């Protein structure tokens, strides 16, 4: 069974001068499950959902923070599945890593686009003089996220070139690109154009996949900048696509309208997910829910065809579920909200704990599911405590050191 696992396709960076305990570069190789896909664990400031104009300023969209917290948990499980277990766990580990990555990363990227209209709704009808500062604000915000991604490369992956692309860089660029687009979604035609552009970006990647594979092999430096972890082409398409559902959500003027909208979103999600299963039945897919069915470029994953629809479907369904739990049934999910509100901070910290401390320095492995589950439970409690502490630190600085408050903006 284990012999059927796909071969090692990881190409180490030729300029690296050292490796981590003989394992080579730990960035994600989805074909061998030995690396880091660096799933989007960061929630940039632009992805936080300020209340739109039709909502009370005191009424917070708790479900978005809770959904981010859920995605953060899946992201952490994806990374611990890669770094805290090895090939002796066989195919159960393989499927676990595939599913956690397919759920976590798209949620974060989609939420970047979904939340922008909630914030930009305040600027509707504003003059050009008022819009320019808004665009500059999002440009700076996206730039800070890009710089954060480069800093993460230096701190966590020092053996790699610091300019290597990561998911934070894609998020930052997505904010810069999507913010001006989000200002012009008032008409049905504009929304259709944005969806069409997002689809075209994805399809162009699919059409160019074969020549891109050859280009990556011939340009090791350029490929690390443009096509490493969740590269802008095609992943910015998901950010742009998220703008339209976000705009439609903002247009719902009351709680009943928003609830109906979420039911429609859930129904669309179920159809998207069903399409994958129907396609696999029709095509007799030999290895469903494996990386071998998708695009692997530069040893990193992008969903192919029916898998991409499943990814959108599960995102829609989870968004509807969390909306009803938090906004309709008023279920308290304080711990998930805490994780979601501090996702960027915990993104950095969990890498240092999971990879640098436990894997590299303590050399620990948890090659049984019950030990792995217990270790992750303890890790989640630790991250929750760190998240609450970070919120308190930011509060103290905002109250006592106002000039430094800008340093502790939404993480």
Tab-separated table of C-alpha atoms in Angstrom:
chain	number	residue	atom	x	y	z
A	1	UNK	CA	0.000	0.000	0.000
A	2	UNK	CA	2.713	2.443	0.939
A	3	UNK	CA	4.657	1.633	-2.203
A	4	UNK	CA	1.801	3.098	-4.209
A	5	UNK	CA	2.443	6.510	-2.756
A	6	UNK	CA	3.522	9.105	-5.313
A	7	UNK	CA	7.236	9.726	-5.744
A	8	UNK	CA	9.208	12.545	-4.212
A	9	UNK	CA	8.956	15.479	-6.584
A	10	UNK	CA	10.528	18.103	-4.368
A	11	UNK	CA	13.326	20.129	-5.925
A	12	UNK	CA	15.448	21.771	-3.213
A	13	UNK	CA	16.502	25.366	-3.707
A	14	UNK	CA	19.982	25.213	-5.285
A	15	UNK	CA	21.206	28.190	-3.306
A	16	UNK	CA	20.394	26.743	0.089
A	17	UNK	CA	23.413	26.222	2.291
A	18	UNK	CA	21.788	24.105	4.963
A	19	UNK	CA	18.814	21.857	5.545
A	20	UNK	CA	16.672	20.998	8.504
A	21	UNK	CA	17.906	17.725	10.015
A	22	UNK	CA	18.625	16.247	6.621
A	23	UNK	CA	15.072	16.557	5.357
A	24	UNK	CA	15.734	19.326	2.859
A	25	UNK	CA	13.470	22.288	2.413
A	26	UNK	CA	10.285	21.953	4.456
A	27	UNK	CA	8.085	24.008	2.175
A	28	UNK	CA	5.129	22.076	0.903
A	29	UNK	CA	5.570	19.107	-1.351
A	30	UNK	CA	2.002	17.802	-1.556
A	31	UNK	CA	3.100	14.705	-3.409
A	32	UNK	CA	5.214	13.413	-0.547
A	33	UNK	CA	3.604	15.170	2.410
A	34	UNK	CA	6.965	16.190	3.828
A	35	UNK	CA	6.676	19.918	3.431
A	36	UNK	CA	4.773	23.020	4.276
A	37	UNK	CA	1.973	24.267	2.089
A	38	UNK	CA	1.790	27.323	4.312
A	39	UNK	CA	-1.935	27.357	4.162
A	40	UNK	CA	-3.407	30.696	4.602
A	41	UNK	CA	-3.562	31.150	8.251
A	42	UNK	CA	-3.348	34.887	8.284
A	43	UNK	CA	-6.296	37.163	8.389
A	44	UNK	CA	-5.147	40.520	7.064
A	45	UNK	CA	-6.585	43.709	8.378
A	46	UNK	CA	-8.621	44.126	5.207
A	47	UNK	CA	-10.231	40.757	5.741
A	48	UNK	CA	-11.785	41.832	9.034
A	49	UNK	CA	-15.427	42.694	8.549
A	50	UNK	CA	-16.317	46.209	9.703
A	51	UNK	CA	-20.044	46.729	9.969
A	52	UNK	CA	-21.620	47.869	6.710
A	53	UNK	CA	-23.751	50.976	6.671
A	54	UNK	CA	-27.020	49.064	6.898
A	55	UNK	CA	-26.019	47.444	10.198
A	56	UNK	CA	-25.742	48.962	13.619
A	57	UNK	CA	-22.192	49.970	14.437
A	58	UNK	CA	-22.466	47.951	17.634
A	59	UNK	CA	-23.613	44.805	15.837
A	60	UNK	CA	-20.626	42.670	14.925
A	61	UNK	CA	-20.530	39.912	12.358
A	62	UNK	CA	-19.360	37.254	14.775
A	63	UNK	CA	-19.764	34.437	12.268
A	64	UNK	CA	-16.878	35.719	10.136
A	65	UNK	CA	-14.443	35.624	13.057
A	66	UNK	CA	-15.726	32.185	14.067
A	67	UNK	CA	-15.302	30.883	10.523
A	68	UNK	CA	-11.737	32.204	10.452
A	69	UNK	CA	-11.080	30.439	13.730
A	70	UNK	CA	-12.405	27.195	12.258
A	71	UNK	CA	-10.177	27.617	9.205
A	72	UNK	CA	-7.212	28.345	11.468
A	73	UNK	CA	-7.758	25.039	13.279
A	74	UNK	CA	-7.783	23.160	9.978
A	75	UNK	CA	-4.646	24.982	8.892
A	76	UNK	CA	-2.835	24.023	12.095
A	77	UNK	CA	-3.967	20.409	11.684
A	78	UNK	CA	-2.649	20.447	8.131
A	79	UNK	CA	0.782	21.604	9.271
A	80	UNK	CA	0.999	19.253	12.241
A	81	UNK	CA	-0.099	16.434	9.948
A	82	UNK	CA	2.916	17.203	7.769
A	83	UNK	CA	5.505	17.894	10.463
A	84	UNK	CA	4.406	15.816	13.462
A	85	UNK	CA	3.793	12.546	11.599
A	86	UNK	CA	5.711	10.656	8.939
A	87	UNK	CA	5.058	8.124	6.198
A	88	UNK	CA	4.452	5.318	8.677
A	89	UNK	CA	0.922	6.711	9.111
A	90	UNK	CA	0.325	5.729	5.490
A	91	UNK	CA	-2.726	6.784	3.474
A	92	UNK	CA	-4.866	7.959	6.386
A	93	UNK	CA	-2.368	10.771	6.920
A	94	UNK	CA	-2.318	11.512	3.193
A	95	UNK	CA	-6.100	11.966	2.997
A	96	UNK	CA	-6.117	13.957	6.237
A	97	UNK	CA	-3.584	16.441	4.866
A	98	UNK	CA	-5.395	16.749	1.546
A	99	UNK	CA	-8.790	17.519	3.090
A	100	UNK	CA	-7.500	19.961	5.715
A	101	UNK	CA	-5.606	21.921	3.072
A	102	UNK	CA	-8.540	21.948	0.643
A	103	UNK	CA	-10.769	23.425	3.364
A	104	UNK	CA	-8.535	25.875	5.232
A	105	UNK	CA	-6.707	27.840	2.549
A	106	UNK	CA	-9.684	28.614	0.292
A	107	UNK	CA	-11.745	29.865	3.232
A	108	UNK	CA	-9.145	32.469	4.131
A	109	UNK	CA	-8.660	33.614	0.545
A	110	UNK	CA	-12.399	33.766	-0.094
A	111	UNK	CA	-12.987	35.782	3.078
A	112	UNK	CA	-10.489	38.413	1.949
A	113	UNK	CA	-12.758	39.171	-0.998
A	114	UNK	CA	-16.042	38.605	0.845
A	115	UNK	CA	-15.236	41.080	3.613
A	116	UNK	CA	-13.981	43.939	1.449
A	117	UNK	CA	-17.492	45.076	0.353
A	118	UNK	CA	-18.563	45.228	4.005
A	119	UNK	CA	-15.860	47.788	4.657
A	120	UNK	CA	-16.081	49.548	1.291
A	121	UNK	CA	-19.848	50.054	1.647
A	122	UNK	CA	-19.046	53.132	3.730
A	123	UNK	CA	-17.516	54.819	0.694
A	124	UNK	CA	-20.413	54.315	-1.724
A	125	UNK	CA	-21.289	57.595	-3.384
A	126	UNK	CA	-18.113	59.278	-2.171
A	127	UNK	CA	-16.220	61.741	-4.331
A	128	UNK	CA	-12.939	60.943	-6.042
A	129	UNK	CA	-11.114	62.978	-3.406
A	130	UNK	CA	-12.572	60.695	-0.720
A	131	UNK	CA	-11.938	57.481	-2.651
A	132	UNK	CA	-8.230	58.055	-3.183
A	133	UNK	CA	-7.391	57.937	0.558
A	134	UNK	CA	-9.453	54.737	0.817
A	135	UNK	CA	-7.518	53.080	-1.986
A	136	UNK	CA	-4.241	54.235	-0.482
A	137	UNK	CA	-5.289	52.731	2.860
A	138	UNK	CA	-5.848	49.319	1.285
A	139	UNK	CA	-2.658	49.589	-0.738
A	140	UNK	CA	-0.689	50.166	2.469
A	141	UNK	CA	-2.564	47.353	4.177
A	142	UNK	CA	-1.777	44.927	1.382
A	143	UNK	CA	1.848	46.067	1.367
A	144	UNK	CA	2.152	45.359	5.091
A	145	UNK	CA	0.802	41.850	4.556
A	146	UNK	CA	3.365	41.258	1.802
A	147	UNK	CA	6.157	42.445	4.100
A	148	UNK	CA	4.816	40.150	6.825
A	149	UNK	CA	5.101	37.221	4.429
A	150	UNK	CA	8.709	38.089	3.655
A	151	UNK	CA	9.452	38.361	7.380
A	152	UNK	CA	7.937	34.924	7.912
A	153	UNK	CA	10.316	33.528	5.292
A	154	UNK	CA	13.264	34.948	7.226
A	155	UNK	CA	12.059	33.687	10.613
A	156	UNK	CA	10.735	30.231	9.752
A	157	UNK	CA	12.439	29.211	6.504
A	158	UNK	CA	15.893	30.818	6.682
A	159	UNK	CA	17.367	28.235	4.302
A	160	UNK	CA	15.082	29.520	1.521
A	161	UNK	CA	15.470	32.820	-0.368
A	162	UNK	CA	13.477	35.437	1.520
A	163	UNK	CA	11.727	36.526	-1.692
A	164	UNK	CA	9.976	33.162	-2.104
A	165	UNK	CA	6.247	33.613	-2.564
A	166	UNK	CA	3.912	32.621	0.227
A	167	UNK	CA	0.240	32.838	0.933
A	168	UNK	CA	0.628	36.144	2.782
A	169	UNK	CA	2.135	37.731	-0.297
A	170	UNK	CA	-0.817	36.504	-2.336
A	171	UNK	CA	-3.264	37.891	0.212
A	172	UNK	CA	-1.511	41.248	0.265
A	173	UNK	CA	-1.547	41.494	-3.510
A	174	UNK	CA	-5.165	40.340	-3.514
A	175	UNK	CA	-6.137	43.226	-1.226
A	176	UNK	CA	-4.351	45.745	-3.438
A	177	UNK	CA	-6.051	44.398	-6.575
A	178	UNK	CA	-9.522	43.669	-5.174
A	179	UNK	CA	-10.092	46.881	-3.184
A	180	UNK	CA	-10.499	49.177	-6.218
A	181	UNK	CA	-12.614	46.527	-7.955
A	182	UNK	CA	-14.875	46.389	-4.908
A	183	UNK	CA	-15.758	50.063	-5.334
A	184	UNK	CA	-17.570	49.377	-8.605
A	185	UNK	CA	-19.894	46.472	-7.879
A	186	UNK	CA	-23.151	48.405	-7.793
A	187	UNK	CA	-24.581	46.947	-11.000
A	188	UNK	CA	-25.382	43.417	-12.091
A	189	UNK	CA	-23.193	43.890	-15.150
A	190	UNK	CA	-20.186	44.852	-13.025
A	191	UNK	CA	-20.632	41.787	-10.822
A	192	UNK	CA	-20.943	39.511	-13.834
A	193	UNK	CA	-17.738	40.975	-15.248
A	194	UNK	CA	-15.881	40.352	-11.981
A	195	UNK	CA	-17.061	36.732	-11.815
A	196	UNK	CA	-16.154	36.260	-15.480
A	197	UNK	CA	-12.703	37.737	-14.858
A	198	UNK	CA	-12.157	35.396	-11.897
A	199	UNK	CA	-13.199	32.372	-13.956
A	200	UNK	CA	-10.971	33.461	-16.828
A	201	UNK	CA	-7.964	33.846	-14.517
A	202	UNK	CA	-8.462	30.285	-13.294
A	203	UNK	CA	-9.092	28.852	-16.765
A	204	UNK	CA	-6.060	30.617	-18.209
A	205	UNK	CA	-3.945	28.910	-15.556
A	206	UNK	CA	-5.436	25.546	-16.497
A	207	UNK	CA	-4.819	26.140	-20.199
A	208	UNK	CA	-1.237	27.252	-19.554
A	209	UNK	CA	-0.409	24.512	-17.042
A	210	UNK	CA	1.798	22.434	-19.369
A	211	UNK	CA	3.994	25.348	-20.546
A	212	UNK	CA	4.069	26.727	-16.997
A	213	UNK	CA	5.430	23.398	-15.763
A	214	UNK	CA	8.258	23.634	-18.282
A	215	UNK	CA	8.895	27.286	-17.411
A	216	UNK	CA	9.132	26.521	-13.689
A	217	UNK	CA	11.760	23.868	-14.363
A	218	UNK	CA	13.843	26.268	-16.436
A	219	UNK	CA	13.561	29.298	-14.112
A	220	UNK	CA	14.147	28.239	-10.483
A	221	UNK	CA	14.480	31.808	-9.175
A	222	UNK	CA	11.523	33.329	-10.974
A	223	UNK	CA	9.339	30.331	-10.203
A	224	UNK	CA	9.848	30.790	-6.461
A	225	UNK	CA	8.655	34.378	-6.711
A	226	UNK	CA	5.674	33.736	-8.987
A	227	UNK	CA	4.648	30.094	-8.476
A	228	UNK	CA	5.321	28.770	-5.002
A	229	UNK	CA	2.755	28.597	-2.212
A	230	UNK	CA	-0.713	29.656	-3.383
A	231	UNK	CA	0.632	31.818	-6.219
A	232	UNK	CA	-1.270	34.949	-7.282
A	233	UNK	CA	-2.038	33.271	-10.583
A	234	UNK	CA	-4.570	31.711	-10.169
A	235	UNK	CA	-5.423	32.180	-6.459
A	236	UNK	CA	-6.283	35.889	-6.735
A	237	UNK	CA	-9.262	34.658	-8.750
A	238	UNK	CA	-10.792	33.349	-5.508
A	239	UNK	CA	-10.330	36.749	-3.833
A	240	UNK	CA	-12.022	38.513	-6.758
A	241	UNK	CA	-14.809	35.934	-6.829
A	242	UNK	CA	-15.451	36.487	-3.115
A	243	UNK	CA	-16.219	40.164	-3.764
A	244	UNK	CA	-19.549	39.361	-5.412
A	245	UNK	CA	-21.089	37.190	-2.641
A	246	UNK	CA	-19.848	39.818	-0.177
A	247	UNK	CA	-21.546	42.608	-2.119
A	248	UNK	CA	-24.794	40.641	-2.305
A	249	UNK	CA	-24.631	40.062	1.450
A	250	UNK	CA	-24.213	43.798	2.093
A	251	UNK	CA	-27.340	44.496	0.040
A	252	UNK	CA	-29.516	42.469	2.415
A	253	UNK	CA	-31.169	45.154	4.520
A	254	UNK	CA	-32.359	43.065	7.476
A	255	UNK	CA	-31.696	39.858	9.370
A	256	UNK	CA	-34.409	37.942	7.540
A	257	UNK	CA	-32.934	38.882	4.175
A	258	UNK	CA	-29.454	37.851	5.262
A	259	UNK	CA	-30.764	34.531	6.555
A	260	UNK	CA	-32.499	33.801	3.253
A	261	UNK	CA	-29.353	34.766	1.393
A	262	UNK	CA	-27.293	32.311	3.434
A	263	UNK	CA	-29.774	29.536	2.673
A	264	UNK	CA	-29.363	30.251	-1.038
A	265	UNK	CA	-25.589	30.224	-0.577
A	266	UNK	CA	-25.785	26.867	1.213
A	267	UNK	CA	-27.946	25.386	-1.554
A	268	UNK	CA	-25.446	26.552	-4.166
A	269	UNK	CA	-22.666	25.036	-2.078
A	270	UNK	CA	-24.409	21.665	-1.887
A	271	UNK	CA	-24.805	21.645	-5.675
A	272	UNK	CA	-21.116	22.446	-6.158
A	273	UNK	CA	-20.084	19.660	-3.805
A	274	UNK	CA	-22.495	17.211	-5.430
A	275	UNK	CA	-20.949	17.978	-8.815
A	276	UNK	CA	-17.607	16.564	-7.666
A	277	UNK	CA	-19.155	13.281	-6.540
A	278	UNK	CA	-21.245	13.043	-9.711
A	279	UNK	CA	-18.216	13.760	-11.858
A	280	UNK	CA	-16.100	11.155	-10.064
A	281	UNK	CA	-18.869	8.583	-10.535
A	282	UNK	CA	-19.213	9.444	-14.229
A	283	UNK	CA	-15.464	9.629	-14.936
A	284	UNK	CA	-14.626	6.653	-12.712
A	285	UNK	CA	-11.918	8.715	-11.017
A	286	UNK	CA	-9.300	6.255	-9.810
A	287	UNK	CA	-7.895	8.244	-6.896
A	288	UNK	CA	-10.380	10.808	-5.573
A	289	UNK	CA	-9.320	13.175	-2.799
A	290	UNK	CA	-5.649	12.911	-3.636
A	291	UNK	CA	-3.169	15.444	-4.933
A	292	UNK	CA	-2.778	13.362	-8.068
A	293	UNK	CA	-6.142	14.555	-9.386
A	294	UNK	CA	-5.188	18.247	-9.190
A	295	UNK	CA	-2.589	20.666	-10.568
A	296	UNK	CA	0.840	20.362	-8.954
A	297	UNK	CA	3.075	23.226	-10.089
A	298	UNK	CA	6.472	23.764	-8.469
A	299	UNK	CA	5.449	21.063	-5.951
A	300	UNK	CA	2.436	23.076	-4.788
A	301	UNK	CA	-1.269	22.424	-5.091
A	302	UNK	CA	-4.069	24.076	-7.041
A	303	UNK	CA	-7.469	22.344	-7.359
A	304	UNK	CA	-8.441	21.120	-10.793
A	305	UNK	CA	-11.904	21.395	-12.356
A	306	UNK	CA	-14.437	19.536	-10.251
A	307	UNK	CA	-12.237	19.872	-7.163
A	308	UNK	CA	-12.342	23.658	-7.525
A	309	UNK	CA	-16.145	23.536	-7.484
A	310	UNK	CA	-16.053	21.335	-4.383
A	311	UNK	CA	-13.768	23.874	-2.693
A	312	UNK	CA	-16.223	26.685	-3.447
A	313	UNK	CA	-19.114	24.510	-2.317
A	314	UNK	CA	-17.631	23.601	1.056
A	315	UNK	CA	-16.762	27.264	1.635
A	316	UNK	CA	-20.347	28.345	0.898
A	317	UNK	CA	-21.798	25.642	3.153
A	318	UNK	CA	-19.502	26.400	6.070
A	319	UNK	CA	-20.228	30.114	5.773
A	320	UNK	CA	-23.971	29.449	5.965
A	321	UNK	CA	-23.559	27.057	8.903
A	322	UNK	CA	-21.524	29.548	10.904
A	323	UNK	CA	-23.908	32.373	10.051
A	324	UNK	CA	-26.853	30.456	11.484
A	325	UNK	CA	-24.906	29.300	14.524
A	326	UNK	CA	-23.627	32.768	15.429
A	327	UNK	CA	-26.116	35.277	14.013
A	328	UNK	CA	-29.449	33.419	14.084
A	329	UNK	CA	-29.191	30.936	16.938
A	330	UNK	CA	-26.763	33.171	18.875
A	331	UNK	CA	-24.535	30.276	19.878
A	332	UNK	CA	-21.555	31.537	21.831
A	333	UNK	CA	-18.305	30.574	20.105
A	334	UNK	CA	-15.901	32.781	22.031
A	335	UNK	CA	-12.918	30.491	21.578
A	336	UNK	CA	-13.373	30.300	17.796
A	337	UNK	CA	-13.848	34.069	17.626
A	338	UNK	CA	-10.638	34.567	19.593
A	339	UNK	CA	-8.718	32.350	17.187
A	340	UNK	CA	-10.212	34.166	14.227
A	341	UNK	CA	-9.487	37.645	15.558
A	342	UNK	CA	-5.841	36.816	16.233
A	343	UNK	CA	-5.205	34.633	13.188
A	344	UNK	CA	-2.228	36.588	11.844
A	345	UNK	CA	-0.443	36.531	15.203
A	346	UNK	CA	-1.191	32.829	15.687
A	347	UNK	CA	-0.063	32.139	12.128
A	348	UNK	CA	3.438	33.280	13.030
A	349	UNK	CA	3.476	31.725	16.492
A	350	UNK	CA	2.219	28.302	15.468
A	351	UNK	CA	5.027	27.956	12.899
A	352	UNK	CA	7.597	28.630	15.603
A	353	UNK	CA	5.961	26.119	17.946
A	354	UNK	CA	5.057	23.342	15.514
A	355	UNK	CA	8.080	23.462	13.226
A	356	UNK	CA	10.942	25.283	14.929
A	357	UNK	CA	10.450	24.029	18.498
A	358	UNK	CA	8.705	20.648	18.355
A	359	UNK	CA	9.985	19.340	15.006
A	360	UNK	CA	13.459	20.839	14.668
A	361	UNK	CA	14.692	21.185	18.244
A	362	UNK	CA	12.768	18.517	20.171
A	363	UNK	CA	12.599	16.072	17.209
A	364	UNK	CA	9.198	14.786	18.329
A	365	UNK	CA	6.892	12.621	16.223
A	366	UNK	CA	3.335	11.542	17.061
A	367	UNK	CA	2.846	8.494	14.874
A	368	UNK	CA	-0.385	7.283	16.395
A	369	UNK	CA	-3.706	9.030	16.018
A	370	UNK	CA	-4.514	9.216	19.708
A	371	UNK	CA	-1.134	10.771	20.594
A	372	UNK	CA	-1.381	13.089	17.612
A	373	UNK	CA	-4.896	14.147	18.652
A	374	UNK	CA	-3.849	14.780	22.255
A	375	UNK	CA	-0.826	16.817	21.154
A	376	UNK	CA	-3.016	18.945	18.893
A	377	UNK	CA	-5.578	19.463	21.649
A	378	UNK	CA	-2.862	20.792	23.947
A	379	UNK	CA	-1.558	22.954	21.108
A	380	UNK	CA	-5.019	24.461	20.549
A	381	UNK	CA	-5.336	25.351	24.230
A	382	UNK	CA	-1.924	26.993	24.057
A	383	UNK	CA	-2.835	28.964	20.924
A	384	UNK	CA	-6.127	30.035	22.474
A	385	UNK	CA	-4.325	31.337	25.546
A	386	UNK	CA	-1.783	33.150	23.396
A	387	UNK	CA	-4.584	34.654	21.320
A	388	UNK	CA	-6.389	35.984	24.381
A	389	UNK	CA	-3.131	37.353	25.702
A	390	UNK	CA	-2.454	39.094	22.387
A	391	UNK	CA	-5.887	40.741	22.457
A	392	UNK	CA	-5.150	42.029	25.961
A	393	UNK	CA	-1.730	43.337	24.912
A	394	UNK	CA	-3.306	45.264	22.047
A	395	UNK	CA	-5.964	46.690	24.356
A	396	UNK	CA	-3.364	47.906	26.845
A	397	UNK	CA	-1.288	49.560	24.143
A	398	UNK	CA	-4.322	51.251	22.642
A	399	UNK	CA	-5.298	52.667	26.021
A	400	UNK	CA	-1.898	53.563	27.454
A	401	UNK	CA	0.343	54.151	24.462
A	402	UNK	CA	-1.901	55.645	21.752
A	403	UNK	CA	0.946	56.494	19.330
A	404	UNK	CA	1.926	52.821	19.185
A	405	UNK	CA	-1.627	51.600	18.630
A	406	UNK	CA	-1.085	51.505	14.888
A	407	UNK	CA	1.497	48.757	15.405
A	408	UNK	CA	-1.168	46.528	16.927
A	409	UNK	CA	-3.831	46.831	14.298
A	410	UNK	CA	-6.024	43.846	13.668
A	411	UNK	CA	-3.887	40.700	13.592
